[in-house]
PDB file of C-alpha atoms in Angstrom:
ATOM      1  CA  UNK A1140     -16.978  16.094   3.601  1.00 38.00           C
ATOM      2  CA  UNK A1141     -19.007  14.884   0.752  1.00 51.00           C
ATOM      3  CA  UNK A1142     -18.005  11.462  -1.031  1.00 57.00           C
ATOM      4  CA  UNK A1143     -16.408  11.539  -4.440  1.00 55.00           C
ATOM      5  CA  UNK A1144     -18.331   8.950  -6.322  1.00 60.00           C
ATOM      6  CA  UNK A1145     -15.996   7.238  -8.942  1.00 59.00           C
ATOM      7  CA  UNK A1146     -17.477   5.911 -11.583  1.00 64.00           C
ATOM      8  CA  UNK A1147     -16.307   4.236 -14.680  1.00 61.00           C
ATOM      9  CA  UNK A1148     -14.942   6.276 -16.960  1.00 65.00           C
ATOM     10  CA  UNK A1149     -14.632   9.082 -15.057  1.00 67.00           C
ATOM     11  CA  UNK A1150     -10.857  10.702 -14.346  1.00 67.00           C
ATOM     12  CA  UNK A1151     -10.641   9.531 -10.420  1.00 70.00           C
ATOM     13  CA  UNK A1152     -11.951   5.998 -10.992  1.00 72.00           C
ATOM     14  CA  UNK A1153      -9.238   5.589 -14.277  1.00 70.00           C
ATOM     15  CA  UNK A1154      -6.173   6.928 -11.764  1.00 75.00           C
ATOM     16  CA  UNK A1155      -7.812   4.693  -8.701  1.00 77.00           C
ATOM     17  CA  UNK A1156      -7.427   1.457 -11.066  1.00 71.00           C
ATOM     18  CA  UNK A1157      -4.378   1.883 -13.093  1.00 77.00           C
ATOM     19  CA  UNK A1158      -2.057   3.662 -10.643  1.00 80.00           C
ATOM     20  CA  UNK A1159      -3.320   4.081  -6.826  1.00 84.00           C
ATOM     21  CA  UNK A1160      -4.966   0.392  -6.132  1.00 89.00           C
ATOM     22  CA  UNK A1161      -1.918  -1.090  -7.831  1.00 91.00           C
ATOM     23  CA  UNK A1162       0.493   0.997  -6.188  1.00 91.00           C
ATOM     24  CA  UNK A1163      -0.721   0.506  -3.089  1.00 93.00           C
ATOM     25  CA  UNK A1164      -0.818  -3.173  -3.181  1.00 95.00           C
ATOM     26  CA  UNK A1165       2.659  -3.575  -5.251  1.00 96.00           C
ATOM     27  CA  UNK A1166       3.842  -1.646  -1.956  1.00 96.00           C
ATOM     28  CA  UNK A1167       2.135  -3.803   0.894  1.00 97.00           C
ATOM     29  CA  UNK A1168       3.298  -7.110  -1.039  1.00 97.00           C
ATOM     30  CA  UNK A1169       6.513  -6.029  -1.353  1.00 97.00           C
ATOM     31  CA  UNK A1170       7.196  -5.105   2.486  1.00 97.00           C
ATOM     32  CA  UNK A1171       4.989  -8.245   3.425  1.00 97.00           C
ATOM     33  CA  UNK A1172       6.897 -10.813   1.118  1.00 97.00           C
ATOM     34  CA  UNK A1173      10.138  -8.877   0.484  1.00 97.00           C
ATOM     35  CA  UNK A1174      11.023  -6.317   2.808  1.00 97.00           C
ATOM     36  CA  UNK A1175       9.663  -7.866   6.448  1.00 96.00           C
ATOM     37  CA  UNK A1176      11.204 -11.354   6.143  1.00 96.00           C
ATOM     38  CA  UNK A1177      14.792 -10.329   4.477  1.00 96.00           C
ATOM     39  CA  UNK A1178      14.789  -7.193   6.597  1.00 95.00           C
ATOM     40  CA  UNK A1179      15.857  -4.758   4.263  1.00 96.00           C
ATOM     41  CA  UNK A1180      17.167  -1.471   5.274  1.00 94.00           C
ATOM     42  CA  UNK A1181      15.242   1.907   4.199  1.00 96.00           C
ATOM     43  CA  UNK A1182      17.621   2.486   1.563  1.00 95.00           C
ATOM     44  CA  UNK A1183      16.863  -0.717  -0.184  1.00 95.00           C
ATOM     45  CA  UNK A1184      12.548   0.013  -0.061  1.00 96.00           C
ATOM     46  CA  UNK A1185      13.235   3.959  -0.883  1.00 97.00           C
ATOM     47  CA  UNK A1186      15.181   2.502  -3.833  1.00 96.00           C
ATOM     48  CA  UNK A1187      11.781  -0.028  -5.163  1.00 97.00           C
ATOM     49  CA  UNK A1188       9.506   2.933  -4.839  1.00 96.00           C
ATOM     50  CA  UNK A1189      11.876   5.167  -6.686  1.00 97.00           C
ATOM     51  CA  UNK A1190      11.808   2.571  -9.589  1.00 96.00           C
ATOM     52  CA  UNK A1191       7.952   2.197  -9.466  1.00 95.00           C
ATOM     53  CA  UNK A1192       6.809   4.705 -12.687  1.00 94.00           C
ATOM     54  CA  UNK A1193       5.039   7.241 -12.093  1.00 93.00           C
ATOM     55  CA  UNK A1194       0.583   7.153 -13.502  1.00 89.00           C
ATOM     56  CA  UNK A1195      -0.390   3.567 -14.250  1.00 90.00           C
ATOM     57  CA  UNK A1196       1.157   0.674 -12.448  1.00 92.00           C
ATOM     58  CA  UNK A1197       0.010  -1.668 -15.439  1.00 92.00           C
ATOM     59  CA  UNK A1198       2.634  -1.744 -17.671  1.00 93.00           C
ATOM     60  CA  UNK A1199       5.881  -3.107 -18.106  1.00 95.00           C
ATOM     61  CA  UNK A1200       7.820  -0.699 -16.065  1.00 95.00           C
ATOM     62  CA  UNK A1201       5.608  -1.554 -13.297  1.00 96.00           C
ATOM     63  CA  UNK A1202       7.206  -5.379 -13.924  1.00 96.00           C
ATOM     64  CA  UNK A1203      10.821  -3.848 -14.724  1.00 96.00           C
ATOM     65  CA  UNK A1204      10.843  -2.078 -11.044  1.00 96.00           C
ATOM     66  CA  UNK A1205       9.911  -5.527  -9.864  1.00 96.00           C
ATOM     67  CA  UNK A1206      12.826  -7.184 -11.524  1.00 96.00           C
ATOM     68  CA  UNK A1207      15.098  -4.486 -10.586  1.00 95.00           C
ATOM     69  CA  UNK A1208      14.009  -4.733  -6.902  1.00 97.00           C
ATOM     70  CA  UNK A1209      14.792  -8.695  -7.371  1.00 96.00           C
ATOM     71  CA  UNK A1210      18.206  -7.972  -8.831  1.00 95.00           C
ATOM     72  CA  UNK A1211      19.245  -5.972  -5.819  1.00 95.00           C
ATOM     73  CA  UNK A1212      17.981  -8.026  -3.012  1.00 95.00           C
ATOM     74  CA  UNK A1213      19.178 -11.158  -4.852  1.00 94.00           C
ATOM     75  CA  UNK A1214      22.760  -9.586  -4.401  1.00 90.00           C
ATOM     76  CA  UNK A1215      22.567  -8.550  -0.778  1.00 87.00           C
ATOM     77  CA  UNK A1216      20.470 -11.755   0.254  1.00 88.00           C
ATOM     78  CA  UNK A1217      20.748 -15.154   0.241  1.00 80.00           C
ATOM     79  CA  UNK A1218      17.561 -16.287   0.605  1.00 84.00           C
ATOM     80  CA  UNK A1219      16.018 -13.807  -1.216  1.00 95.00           C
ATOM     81  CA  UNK A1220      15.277 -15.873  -4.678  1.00 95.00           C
ATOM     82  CA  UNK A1221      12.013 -17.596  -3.022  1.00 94.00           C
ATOM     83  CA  UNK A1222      11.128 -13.816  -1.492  1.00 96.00           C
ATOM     84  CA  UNK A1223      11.699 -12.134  -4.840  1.00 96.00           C
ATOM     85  CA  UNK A1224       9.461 -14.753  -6.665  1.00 95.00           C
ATOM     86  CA  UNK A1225       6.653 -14.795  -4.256  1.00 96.00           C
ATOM     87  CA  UNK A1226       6.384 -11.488  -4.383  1.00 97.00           C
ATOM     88  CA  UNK A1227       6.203 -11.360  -8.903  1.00 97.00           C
ATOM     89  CA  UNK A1228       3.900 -14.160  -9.006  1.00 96.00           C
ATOM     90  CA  UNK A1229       1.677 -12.173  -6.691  1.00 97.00           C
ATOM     91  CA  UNK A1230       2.586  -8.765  -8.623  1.00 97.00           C
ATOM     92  CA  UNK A1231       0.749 -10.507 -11.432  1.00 96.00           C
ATOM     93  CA  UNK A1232      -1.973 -11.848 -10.378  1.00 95.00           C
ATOM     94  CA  UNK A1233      -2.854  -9.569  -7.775  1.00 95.00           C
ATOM     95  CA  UNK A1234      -1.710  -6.117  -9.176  1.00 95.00           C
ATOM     96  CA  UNK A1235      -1.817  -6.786 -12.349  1.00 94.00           C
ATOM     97  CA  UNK A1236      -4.285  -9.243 -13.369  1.00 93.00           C
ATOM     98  CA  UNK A1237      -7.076  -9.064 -10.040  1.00 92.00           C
ATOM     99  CA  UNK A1238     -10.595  -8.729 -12.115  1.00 87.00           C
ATOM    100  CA  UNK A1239     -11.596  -8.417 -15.818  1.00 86.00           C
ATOM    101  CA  UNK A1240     -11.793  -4.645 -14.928  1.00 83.00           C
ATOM    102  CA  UNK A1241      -8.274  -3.846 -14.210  1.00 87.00           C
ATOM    103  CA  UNK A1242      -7.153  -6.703 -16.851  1.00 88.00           C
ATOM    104  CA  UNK A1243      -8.839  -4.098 -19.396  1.00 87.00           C
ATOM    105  CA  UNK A1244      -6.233  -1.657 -18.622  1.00 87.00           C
ATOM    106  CA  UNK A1245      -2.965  -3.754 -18.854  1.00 91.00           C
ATOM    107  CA  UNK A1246      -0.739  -2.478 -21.391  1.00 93.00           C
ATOM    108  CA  UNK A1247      -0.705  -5.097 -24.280  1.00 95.00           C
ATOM    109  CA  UNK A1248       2.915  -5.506 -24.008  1.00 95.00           C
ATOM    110  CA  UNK A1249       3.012  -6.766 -20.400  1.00 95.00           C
ATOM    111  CA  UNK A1250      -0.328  -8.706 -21.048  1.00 94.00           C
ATOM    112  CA  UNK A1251       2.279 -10.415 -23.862  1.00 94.00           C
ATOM    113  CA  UNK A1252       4.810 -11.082 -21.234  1.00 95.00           C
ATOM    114  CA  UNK A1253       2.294 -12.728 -18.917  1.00 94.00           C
ATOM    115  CA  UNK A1254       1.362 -14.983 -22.064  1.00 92.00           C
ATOM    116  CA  UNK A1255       5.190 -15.996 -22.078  1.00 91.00           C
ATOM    117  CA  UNK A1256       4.763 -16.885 -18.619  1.00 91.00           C
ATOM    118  CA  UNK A1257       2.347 -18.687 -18.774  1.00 90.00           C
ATOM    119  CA  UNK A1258       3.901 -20.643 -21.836  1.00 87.00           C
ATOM    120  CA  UNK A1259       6.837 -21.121 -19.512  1.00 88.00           C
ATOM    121  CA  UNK A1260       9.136 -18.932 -20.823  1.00 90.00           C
ATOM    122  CA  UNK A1261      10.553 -16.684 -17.961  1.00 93.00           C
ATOM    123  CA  UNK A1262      11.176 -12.719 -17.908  1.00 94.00           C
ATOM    124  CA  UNK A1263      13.920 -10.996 -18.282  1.00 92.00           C
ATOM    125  CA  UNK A1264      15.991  -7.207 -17.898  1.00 92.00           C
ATOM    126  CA  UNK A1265      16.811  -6.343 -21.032  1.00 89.00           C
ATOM    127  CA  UNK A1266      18.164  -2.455 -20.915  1.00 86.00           C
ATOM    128  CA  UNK A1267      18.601  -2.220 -24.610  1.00 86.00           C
ATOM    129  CA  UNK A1268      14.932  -2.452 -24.639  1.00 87.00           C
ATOM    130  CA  UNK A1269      12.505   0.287 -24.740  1.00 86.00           C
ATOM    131  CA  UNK A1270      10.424  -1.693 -21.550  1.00 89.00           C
ATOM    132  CA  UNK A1271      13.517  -2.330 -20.111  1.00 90.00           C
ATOM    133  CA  UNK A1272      12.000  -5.889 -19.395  1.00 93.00           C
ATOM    134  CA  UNK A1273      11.371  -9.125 -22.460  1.00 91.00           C
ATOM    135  CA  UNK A1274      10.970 -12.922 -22.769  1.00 91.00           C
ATOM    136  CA  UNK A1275      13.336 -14.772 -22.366  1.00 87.00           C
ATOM    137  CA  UNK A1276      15.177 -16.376 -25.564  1.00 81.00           C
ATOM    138  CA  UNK A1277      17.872 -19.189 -25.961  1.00 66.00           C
ATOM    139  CA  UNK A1278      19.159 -20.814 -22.879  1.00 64.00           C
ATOM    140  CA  UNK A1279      16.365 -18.717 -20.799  1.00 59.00           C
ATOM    141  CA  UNK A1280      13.518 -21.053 -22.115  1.00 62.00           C
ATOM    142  CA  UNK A1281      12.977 -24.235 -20.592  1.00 59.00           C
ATOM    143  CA  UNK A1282      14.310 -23.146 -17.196  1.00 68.00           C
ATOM    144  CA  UNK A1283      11.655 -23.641 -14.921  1.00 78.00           C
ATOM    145  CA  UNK A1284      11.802 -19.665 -13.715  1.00 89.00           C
ATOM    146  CA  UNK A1285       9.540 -16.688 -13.417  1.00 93.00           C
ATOM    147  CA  UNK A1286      12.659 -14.653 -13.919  1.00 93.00           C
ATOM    148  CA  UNK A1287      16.480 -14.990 -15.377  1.00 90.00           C
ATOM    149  CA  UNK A1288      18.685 -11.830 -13.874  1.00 90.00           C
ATOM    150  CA  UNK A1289      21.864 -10.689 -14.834  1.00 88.00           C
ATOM    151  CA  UNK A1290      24.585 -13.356 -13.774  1.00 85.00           C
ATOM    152  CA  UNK A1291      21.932 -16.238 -14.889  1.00 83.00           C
ATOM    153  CA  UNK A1292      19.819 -16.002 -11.331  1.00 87.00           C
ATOM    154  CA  UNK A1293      16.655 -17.523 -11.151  1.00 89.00           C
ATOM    155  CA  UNK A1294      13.783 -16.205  -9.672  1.00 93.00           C
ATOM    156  CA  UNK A1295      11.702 -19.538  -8.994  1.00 91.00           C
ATOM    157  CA  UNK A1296       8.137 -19.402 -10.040  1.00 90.00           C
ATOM    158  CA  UNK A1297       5.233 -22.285  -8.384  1.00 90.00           C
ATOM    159  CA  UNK A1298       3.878 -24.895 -10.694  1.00 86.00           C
ATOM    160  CA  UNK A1299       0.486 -23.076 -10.262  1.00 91.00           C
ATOM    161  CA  UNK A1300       1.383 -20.242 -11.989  1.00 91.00           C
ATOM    162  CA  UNK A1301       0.839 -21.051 -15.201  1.00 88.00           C
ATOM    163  CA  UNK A1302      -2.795 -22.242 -14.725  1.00 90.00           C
ATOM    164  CA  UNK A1303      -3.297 -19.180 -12.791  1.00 92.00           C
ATOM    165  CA  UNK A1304      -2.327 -16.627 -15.484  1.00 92.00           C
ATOM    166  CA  UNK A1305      -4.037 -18.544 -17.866  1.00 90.00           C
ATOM    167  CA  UNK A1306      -6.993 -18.447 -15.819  1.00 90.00           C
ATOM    168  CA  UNK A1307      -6.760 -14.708 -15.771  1.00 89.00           C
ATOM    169  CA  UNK A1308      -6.169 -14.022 -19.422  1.00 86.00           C
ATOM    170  CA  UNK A1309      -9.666 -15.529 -20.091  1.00 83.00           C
ATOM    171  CA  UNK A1310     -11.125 -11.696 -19.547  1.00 62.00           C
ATOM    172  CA  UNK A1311      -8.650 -10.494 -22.136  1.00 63.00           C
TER     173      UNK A1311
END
């Protein structure tokens, strides 16, 4: 078989960055972090990779799946806050936000979000919303948390966090 060479700007190279690379990874971080250690049955990963969207993986209902995935662990789990956050801090700066060429290609809303978190201000579901996914506002603010679910969980975020995203949104 001859190699398909994938060049910028072609088709193949645009659906390897925005929606195989990230899949792919969003998937091996969430059984390594997630799915391994809390030992999730098959329903509970066939239910994150239904949530995934479908094309690009850099947007905010690439994040949205995330926080759904959290909110449904959280609830079976006990221990599953720390699992749930590893797991979105690495979403972001590994899927998301890996090299100034995939940062190019992150929807502007969810580069916004990643501002907020890096300001501090933790992520939220918000179904009303067209993202499904928002800042947090009120209460939500000076939390300390990568993520406020439903029923006021926290999804704990590192204190490096916010130097790394910053660190990342330099290429922007």
């Amino acid at each position: 078989t001859e190699d398909i060479p994938m060049q910028p700007g072609q088709p193949l190279f645009q659906e390897f960055l925005t929606d195989i690379q990230p899949r792919v990874k969003a998937v091996a971080l969430f059984l390594e972090l997630v799915a391994g250690p809390l030992g999730l049955d098959a329903a509970q990963v066939e239910a994150f990779l239904a949530d995934l969207p479908q094309g690009s993986m850099l947007n905010a209902a690439a994040l949205h799946a995330g926080l759904r995935m959290a909110q449904r662990t959280v609830a079976d789990h006990k221990r599953a806050e720390a699992a749930c956050g590893q797991f979105l801090e690495r979403f972001v700066l590994e899927v998301c936000l890996p090299n100034a060429t995939v940062i190019g290609h992150v929807e502007r809303y969810l580069v916004d979000l990643f501002c907020c978190l890096a300001a501090g201000v933790p992520v939220v579901l918000a179904p009303n919303t067209t993202a499904g996914v928002t800042a947090g506002k009120g209460d939500t603010l000076h939390c300390g948390a990568l993520a406020v679910l439903e029923g006021g969980v926290t999804i704990p975020r590192s204190l490096g966090l916010t130097l790394s995203v910053l660190r990342k949104l330099l290429f922007v």
